[in-house]
């Protein structure tokens, strides 16, 4: 992505993952060009699984000093023995362009380093202007130590990533530590919220990492659900729809009964509390169930940004359920953007989450 490259969002469709590796998640880093060492392009790559064996996602990129200039490319990707190869198909969107700017397109070959959770990419661009080659280094935050630890025991939690920063809350107001390890004692299942400082951008994600606790602490038994306000008492809820019995116990997607998010954000509204509390209570009462959470947006704004937003909304619901005591592996997420509205836009009811049980 050379020339006057300042930003990139890359829509992906992968036919499969290299050597069986799971490459889903959020990758963050940078692209550089040896011919222009003073320039860099901070990058965020999001990959998630689609139907069947495919993957899709979004790659955001901006030039170091000019983040307001962006472009969106649709690409195709093919897996190989060491990673995957991306091909640019077409430009979907561009902002901040000038008469003298242009974007490079071609192919990017990524190699996956499992030990570091790193993608190393080599771009070979079509010969337009100064377009030739580029090099990518992307990292993923992933739990590398045990997912379960004994209660009230000094434990070192280890993660991958570059310049990792740990927080106790999703709003990043309670910092804990920095680096790839955190030594602590846990008395209950805990979710940490991690970000990478390495070429951080406005599109960089907060990654929840949950560590489960086995056994009991010395002072009291581990609570079954994490603190959530009386989820087992639906009659006390102010939202009458949440009193319906077992709304999630269905293989058919069901819309949660309230608008959950503020417009244009993944911020949960206070009105979402009763529905999510009931959902958590039902999952805790049925530990054999697994759930898929699907995020949707209204048709306002750019489709590619709506896709990212829908993914973030699904992840916000998952984070709530995990905090309430639901094991993270029981909840999968997917985002559909504005592709499946229920009502003619604009309509707030399209800002919704659907849930259904899966096998």
Short mmCIF file of N, CA, C and O in Angstrom, two decimals, residues 148-237:
data_model
loop_
_atom_site.label_atom_id
_atom_site.label_comp_id
_atom_site.label_asym_id
_atom_site.label_seq_id
_atom_site.Cartn_x
_atom_site.Cartn_y
_atom_site.Cartn_z
N UNK A 148 -7.35 -22.10 33.00
CA UNK A 148 -7.91 -22.28 34.34
C UNK A 148 -6.78 -22.31 35.35
O UNK A 148 -5.73 -22.91 35.10
N UNK A 149 -6.99 -21.67 36.49
CA UNK A 149 -5.97 -21.62 37.54
C UNK A 149 -6.61 -21.96 38.87
O UNK A 149 -7.83 -21.78 39.05
N UNK A 150 -5.84 -22.44 39.86
CA UNK A 150 -6.40 -22.70 41.18
C UNK A 150 -6.71 -21.41 41.92
O UNK A 150 -6.06 -20.38 41.72
N UNK A 151 -7.72 -21.47 42.77
CA UNK A 151 -8.15 -20.28 43.50
C UNK A 151 -7.10 -19.87 44.53
O UNK A 151 -6.42 -20.70 45.12
N UNK A 152 -6.99 -18.54 44.73
CA UNK A 152 -6.16 -17.96 45.79
C UNK A 152 -4.72 -18.45 45.74
O UNK A 152 -4.08 -18.62 46.78
N UNK A 153 -4.19 -18.67 44.54
CA UNK A 153 -2.82 -19.14 44.35
C UNK A 153 -2.08 -18.17 43.44
O UNK A 153 -2.62 -17.74 42.42
N UNK A 154 -0.86 -17.82 43.82
CA UNK A 154 -0.08 -16.91 42.99
C UNK A 154 0.10 -17.51 41.60
O UNK A 154 0.59 -18.63 41.46
N UNK A 155 -0.31 -16.79 40.59
CA UNK A 155 -0.33 -17.31 39.22
C UNK A 155 0.22 -16.26 38.26
O UNK A 155 -0.02 -15.07 38.43
N UNK A 156 0.97 -16.72 37.27
CA UNK A 156 1.44 -15.83 36.21
C UNK A 156 0.61 -16.07 34.96
O UNK A 156 0.63 -17.17 34.40
N UNK A 157 -0.13 -15.07 34.54
CA UNK A 157 -0.92 -15.14 33.33
C UNK A 157 -0.08 -14.59 32.19
O UNK A 157 0.50 -13.51 32.29
N UNK A 158 0.00 -15.34 31.11
CA UNK A 158 0.89 -14.97 30.00
C UNK A 158 0.08 -14.85 28.71
O UNK A 158 -0.76 -15.71 28.41
N UNK A 159 0.33 -13.80 27.94
CA UNK A 159 -0.36 -13.57 26.68
C UNK A 159 0.64 -13.22 25.60
O UNK A 159 1.78 -12.83 25.88
N UNK A 160 0.21 -13.34 24.36
CA UNK A 160 1.01 -12.85 23.23
C UNK A 160 0.62 -11.41 22.95
O UNK A 160 -0.32 -10.86 23.53
N UNK A 161 1.33 -10.80 22.01
CA UNK A 161 1.04 -9.41 21.65
C UNK A 161 2.26 -8.54 21.78
O UNK A 161 3.31 -8.97 22.29
N UNK A 162 2.16 -7.31 21.34
CA UNK A 162 3.27 -6.37 21.35
C UNK A 162 2.87 -5.12 22.12
O UNK A 162 1.85 -4.51 21.82
N UNK A 163 3.67 -4.76 23.12
CA UNK A 163 3.37 -3.61 23.97
C UNK A 163 1.95 -3.74 24.55
O UNK A 163 1.09 -2.88 24.37
N UNK A 164 1.73 -4.84 25.26
CA UNK A 164 0.39 -5.16 25.78
C UNK A 164 0.11 -4.36 27.05
O UNK A 164 0.96 -4.24 27.93
N UNK A 165 -1.11 -3.84 27.15
CA UNK A 165 -1.56 -3.08 28.31
C UNK A 165 -2.81 -3.73 28.87
O UNK A 165 -3.76 -3.99 28.13
N UNK A 166 -2.81 -3.98 30.18
CA UNK A 166 -3.88 -4.71 30.86
C UNK A 166 -4.78 -3.75 31.61
O UNK A 166 -4.31 -2.84 32.29
N UNK A 167 -6.10 -4.02 31.53
CA UNK A 167 -7.08 -3.23 32.27
C UNK A 167 -8.09 -4.16 32.94
O UNK A 167 -8.34 -5.28 32.47
N UNK A 168 -8.69 -3.65 34.01
CA UNK A 168 -9.71 -4.42 34.73
C UNK A 168 -11.10 -4.19 34.17
O UNK A 168 -12.04 -4.89 34.56
N UNK A 169 -11.25 -3.23 33.26
CA UNK A 169 -12.58 -2.90 32.75
C UNK A 169 -12.51 -2.63 31.26
O UNK A 169 -11.48 -2.24 30.72
N UNK A 170 -13.65 -2.85 30.58
CA UNK A 170 -13.70 -2.71 29.13
C UNK A 170 -13.56 -1.26 28.69
O UNK A 170 -13.19 -0.99 27.54
N UNK A 171 -13.85 -0.31 29.57
CA UNK A 171 -13.72 1.11 29.22
C UNK A 171 -12.30 1.63 29.42
O UNK A 171 -12.02 2.80 29.19
N UNK A 172 -11.39 0.76 29.87
CA UNK A 172 -9.96 1.08 30.01
C UNK A 172 -9.70 2.21 30.98
O UNK A 172 -8.81 3.04 30.78
N UNK A 173 -10.44 2.22 32.07
CA UNK A 173 -10.25 3.24 33.10
C UNK A 173 -9.52 2.70 34.33
O UNK A 173 -9.19 3.47 35.22
N UNK A 174 -9.28 1.39 34.38
CA UNK A 174 -8.63 0.78 35.54
C UNK A 174 -7.40 -0.01 35.09
O UNK A 174 -7.45 -1.22 34.93
N UNK A 175 -6.27 0.66 34.84
CA UNK A 175 -5.07 -0.04 34.39
C UNK A 175 -4.52 -0.97 35.46
O UNK A 175 -4.58 -0.68 36.66
N UNK A 176 -3.97 -2.10 35.01
CA UNK A 176 -3.41 -3.09 35.92
C UNK A 176 -1.89 -3.22 35.77
O UNK A 176 -1.16 -3.16 36.74
N UNK A 177 -1.44 -3.44 34.53
CA UNK A 177 -0.01 -3.63 34.30
C UNK A 177 0.26 -3.52 32.81
O UNK A 177 -0.66 -3.30 32.01
N UNK A 178 1.52 -3.65 32.42
CA UNK A 178 1.90 -3.69 31.01
C UNK A 178 2.82 -4.87 30.78
O UNK A 178 3.42 -5.41 31.72
N UNK A 179 2.93 -5.30 29.54
CA UNK A 179 3.80 -6.42 29.20
C UNK A 179 3.01 -7.68 28.90
O UNK A 179 1.79 -7.69 28.87
N UNK A 180 3.74 -8.77 28.69
CA UNK A 180 3.11 -10.03 28.28
C UNK A 180 2.77 -10.95 29.45
O UNK A 180 2.21 -12.03 29.22
N UNK A 181 3.08 -10.54 30.68
CA UNK A 181 2.73 -11.36 31.84
C UNK A 181 2.11 -10.50 32.93
O UNK A 181 2.39 -9.30 33.04
N UNK A 182 1.27 -11.14 33.73
CA UNK A 182 0.65 -10.48 34.88
C UNK A 182 0.57 -11.51 36.00
O UNK A 182 -0.06 -12.55 35.86
N UNK A 183 1.25 -11.20 37.10
CA UNK A 183 1.28 -12.12 38.24
C UNK A 183 0.26 -11.66 39.27
O UNK A 183 0.29 -10.51 39.73
N UNK A 184 -0.64 -12.56 39.65
CA UNK A 184 -1.74 -12.17 40.53
C UNK A 184 -2.32 -13.41 41.21
O UNK A 184 -1.97 -14.54 40.87
N UNK A 185 -3.22 -13.18 42.16
CA UNK A 185 -4.03 -14.22 42.78
C UNK A 185 -5.48 -13.96 42.43
O UNK A 185 -5.97 -12.85 42.59
N UNK A 186 -6.17 -15.00 41.96
CA UNK A 186 -7.57 -14.86 41.59
C UNK A 186 -8.44 -15.72 42.51
O UNK A 186 -8.10 -16.86 42.80
N UNK A 187 -9.53 -15.16 42.96
CA UNK A 187 -10.48 -15.91 43.78
C UNK A 187 -11.73 -16.30 43.00
O UNK A 187 -12.55 -17.08 43.49
N UNK A 188 -11.89 -15.75 41.80
CA UNK A 188 -13.05 -16.08 40.98
C UNK A 188 -12.68 -15.89 39.51
O UNK A 188 -11.66 -15.26 39.19
N UNK A 189 -13.47 -16.46 38.63
CA UNK A 189 -13.26 -16.29 37.20
C UNK A 189 -13.23 -14.79 36.86
O UNK A 189 -14.11 -14.04 37.27
N UNK A 190 -12.20 -14.39 36.11
CA UNK A 190 -11.95 -12.97 35.88
C UNK A 190 -11.67 -12.71 34.41
O UNK A 190 -10.98 -13.48 33.75
N UNK A 191 -12.23 -11.62 33.90
CA UNK A 191 -11.95 -11.17 32.54
C UNK A 191 -11.08 -9.93 32.59
O UNK A 191 -11.41 -8.95 33.26
N UNK A 192 -9.95 -10.00 31.88
CA UNK A 192 -9.07 -8.85 31.72
C UNK A 192 -9.29 -8.27 30.32
O UNK A 192 -9.65 -8.98 29.39
N UNK A 193 -9.05 -6.97 30.18
CA UNK A 193 -9.25 -6.29 28.90
C UNK A 193 -7.90 -5.74 28.45
O UNK A 193 -7.30 -4.92 29.14
N UNK A 194 -7.43 -6.23 27.29
CA UNK A 194 -6.07 -5.96 26.84
C UNK A 194 -6.09 -5.17 25.52
O UNK A 194 -6.95 -5.38 24.66
N UNK A 195 -5.12 -4.28 25.39
CA UNK A 195 -4.89 -3.57 24.14
C UNK A 195 -3.41 -3.64 23.82
O UNK A 195 -2.57 -3.83 24.71
N UNK A 196 -3.10 -3.48 22.55
CA UNK A 196 -1.70 -3.40 22.13
C UNK A 196 -1.36 -1.94 21.84
O UNK A 196 -2.07 -1.26 21.10
N UNK A 197 -0.26 -1.48 22.41
CA UNK A 197 0.20 -0.13 22.14
C UNK A 197 1.01 -0.03 20.87
O UNK A 197 1.30 1.07 20.40
N UNK A 198 1.35 -1.16 20.28
CA UNK A 198 2.19 -1.21 19.09
C UNK A 198 1.41 -0.68 17.88
O UNK A 198 0.52 -1.33 17.38
N UNK A 199 1.75 0.52 17.45
CA UNK A 199 1.09 1.19 16.33
C UNK A 199 -0.43 1.18 16.53
O UNK A 199 -1.19 0.78 15.66
N UNK A 200 -0.83 1.67 17.67
CA UNK A 200 -2.26 1.73 18.00
C UNK A 200 -2.96 2.78 17.13
O UNK A 200 -2.41 3.84 16.83
N UNK A 201 -4.20 2.47 16.73
CA UNK A 201 -5.01 3.36 15.91
C UNK A 201 -6.40 3.49 16.54
O UNK A 201 -6.75 2.73 17.45
N UNK A 202 -7.23 4.40 16.04
CA UNK A 202 -8.61 4.48 16.54
C UNK A 202 -9.41 3.20 16.28
O UNK A 202 -10.43 2.98 16.92
N UNK A 203 -8.96 2.37 15.34
CA UNK A 203 -9.65 1.12 15.05
C UNK A 203 -9.13 -0.05 15.87
O UNK A 203 -9.64 -1.16 15.76
N UNK A 204 -8.11 0.18 16.69
CA UNK A 204 -7.56 -0.91 17.50
C UNK A 204 -8.62 -1.40 18.48
O UNK A 204 -9.42 -0.63 19.00
N UNK A 205 -8.59 -2.70 18.75
CA UNK A 205 -9.64 -3.32 19.55
C UNK A 205 -9.19 -3.57 20.98
O UNK A 205 -8.00 -3.68 21.28
N UNK A 206 -10.18 -3.64 21.86
CA UNK A 206 -10.00 -4.12 23.22
C UNK A 206 -10.29 -5.62 23.22
O UNK A 206 -11.37 -6.05 22.80
N UNK A 207 -9.32 -6.42 23.63
CA UNK A 207 -9.45 -7.88 23.57
C UNK A 207 -9.72 -8.43 24.97
O UNK A 207 -8.87 -8.30 25.86
N UNK A 208 -10.88 -9.06 25.19
CA UNK A 208 -11.14 -9.66 26.51
C UNK A 208 -10.43 -11.01 26.63
O UNK A 208 -10.48 -11.84 25.73
N UNK A 209 -9.77 -11.21 27.75
CA UNK A 209 -9.12 -12.49 28.06
C UNK A 209 -9.68 -12.97 29.39
O UNK A 209 -9.55 -12.29 30.42
N UNK A 210 -10.31 -14.14 29.39
CA UNK A 210 -10.94 -14.67 30.61
C UNK A 210 -10.13 -15.83 31.17
O UNK A 210 -9.75 -16.75 30.42
N UNK A 211 -9.87 -15.78 32.47
CA UNK A 211 -9.17 -16.85 33.17
C UNK A 211 -10.13 -17.43 34.20
O UNK A 211 -10.62 -16.71 35.08
N UNK A 212 -10.42 -18.71 34.08
CA UNK A 212 -11.32 -19.36 35.01
C UNK A 212 -10.58 -19.81 36.26
O UNK A 212 -9.39 -20.10 36.22
N UNK A 213 -11.30 -19.88 37.36
CA UNK A 213 -10.72 -20.28 38.64
C UNK A 213 -11.33 -21.60 39.08
O UNK A 213 -12.56 -21.76 39.09
N UNK A 214 -10.47 -22.55 39.44
CA UNK A 214 -10.92 -23.84 39.94
C UNK A 214 -10.82 -23.88 41.45
O UNK A 214 -9.93 -23.26 42.05
N UNK A 215 -11.72 -24.62 42.09
CA UNK A 215 -11.68 -24.74 43.54
C UNK A 215 -12.27 -23.52 44.20
O UNK A 215 -13.00 -22.74 43.60
N UNK A 216 -11.93 -23.32 45.47
CA UNK A 216 -12.49 -22.22 46.25
C UNK A 216 -11.38 -21.42 46.88
O UNK A 216 -10.30 -21.91 47.18
N UNK A 217 -11.67 -20.15 47.08
CA UNK A 217 -10.75 -19.30 47.82
C UNK A 217 -10.85 -19.62 49.30
O UNK A 217 -11.79 -20.26 49.76
N UNK A 218 -9.90 -19.14 50.09
CA UNK A 218 -9.88 -19.49 51.51
C UNK A 218 -11.05 -18.88 52.26
O UNK A 218 -11.50 -19.41 53.26
N UNK A 219 -11.56 -17.76 51.79
CA UNK A 219 -12.57 -17.05 52.56
C UNK A 219 -13.99 -17.46 52.23
O UNK A 219 -14.85 -17.46 53.09
N UNK A 220 -14.26 -17.82 50.98
CA UNK A 220 -15.63 -18.14 50.62
C UNK A 220 -15.64 -18.95 49.33
O UNK A 220 -14.69 -18.94 48.57
N UNK A 221 -16.72 -19.69 49.07
CA UNK A 221 -16.80 -20.45 47.83
C UNK A 221 -16.87 -19.52 46.63
O UNK A 221 -17.32 -18.39 46.73
N UNK A 222 -16.39 -20.03 45.49
CA UNK A 222 -16.49 -19.27 44.25
C UNK A 222 -17.94 -19.12 43.86
O UNK A 222 -18.67 -20.09 43.78
N UNK A 223 -18.41 -17.89 43.63
CA UNK A 223 -19.82 -17.73 43.24
C UNK A 223 -20.09 -18.36 41.89
O UNK A 223 -19.24 -18.36 41.01
N UNK A 224 -21.27 -18.90 41.72
CA UNK A 224 -21.64 -19.51 40.45
C UNK A 224 -21.72 -18.47 39.36
O UNK A 224 -20.96 -18.51 38.42
N UNK A 225 -22.63 -17.48 39.46
CA UNK A 225 -22.54 -16.39 38.50
C UNK A 225 -21.70 -15.27 39.06
O UNK A 225 -21.68 -15.07 40.26
N UNK A 226 -21.00 -14.54 38.18
CA UNK A 226 -20.33 -13.32 38.61
C UNK A 226 -21.40 -12.29 38.92
O UNK A 226 -22.56 -12.46 38.58
N UNK A 227 -21.01 -11.17 39.59
CA UNK A 227 -22.03 -10.23 40.03
C UNK A 227 -22.91 -9.75 38.88
O UNK A 227 -22.43 -9.11 37.97
N UNK A 228 -24.15 -10.07 38.92
CA UNK A 228 -25.13 -9.51 38.01
C UNK A 228 -26.43 -9.41 38.77
O UNK A 228 -26.76 -10.27 39.57
N UNK A 229 -27.13 -8.32 38.56
CA UNK A 229 -28.24 -7.98 39.44
C UNK A 229 -29.43 -8.92 39.30
O UNK A 229 -30.22 -8.80 38.38
N UNK A 230 -29.52 -9.85 40.23
CA UNK A 230 -30.67 -10.75 40.38
C UNK A 230 -31.19 -11.28 39.07
O UNK A 230 -32.35 -11.11 38.73
N UNK A 231 -30.35 -11.97 38.26
CA UNK A 231 -30.84 -12.44 36.98
C UNK A 231 -31.90 -13.52 37.08
O UNK A 231 -32.57 -13.81 36.12
N UNK A 232 -32.00 -14.16 38.26
CA UNK A 232 -32.96 -15.24 38.40
C UNK A 232 -34.31 -14.75 38.88
O UNK A 232 -35.17 -15.54 39.24
N UNK A 233 -34.52 -13.46 38.91
CA UNK A 233 -35.80 -12.92 39.38
C UNK A 233 -36.44 -12.06 38.31
O UNK A 233 -36.51 -10.85 38.43
N UNK A 234 -36.91 -12.66 37.20
CA UNK A 234 -37.49 -11.88 36.13
C UNK A 234 -38.65 -10.99 36.54
O UNK A 234 -38.83 -9.92 35.98
N UNK A 235 -39.51 -11.36 37.54
CA UNK A 235 -40.62 -10.49 37.88
C UNK A 235 -40.18 -9.10 38.33
O UNK A 235 -40.94 -8.15 38.24
N UNK A 236 -38.93 -8.96 38.83
CA UNK A 236 -38.48 -7.66 39.30
C UNK A 236 -38.05 -6.76 38.15
O UNK A 236 -37.79 -5.59 38.33
N UNK A 237 -37.93 -7.31 36.93
CA UNK A 237 -37.45 -6.53 35.80
C UNK A 237 -38.51 -5.55 35.33
O UNK A 237 -39.70 -5.82 35.33
#
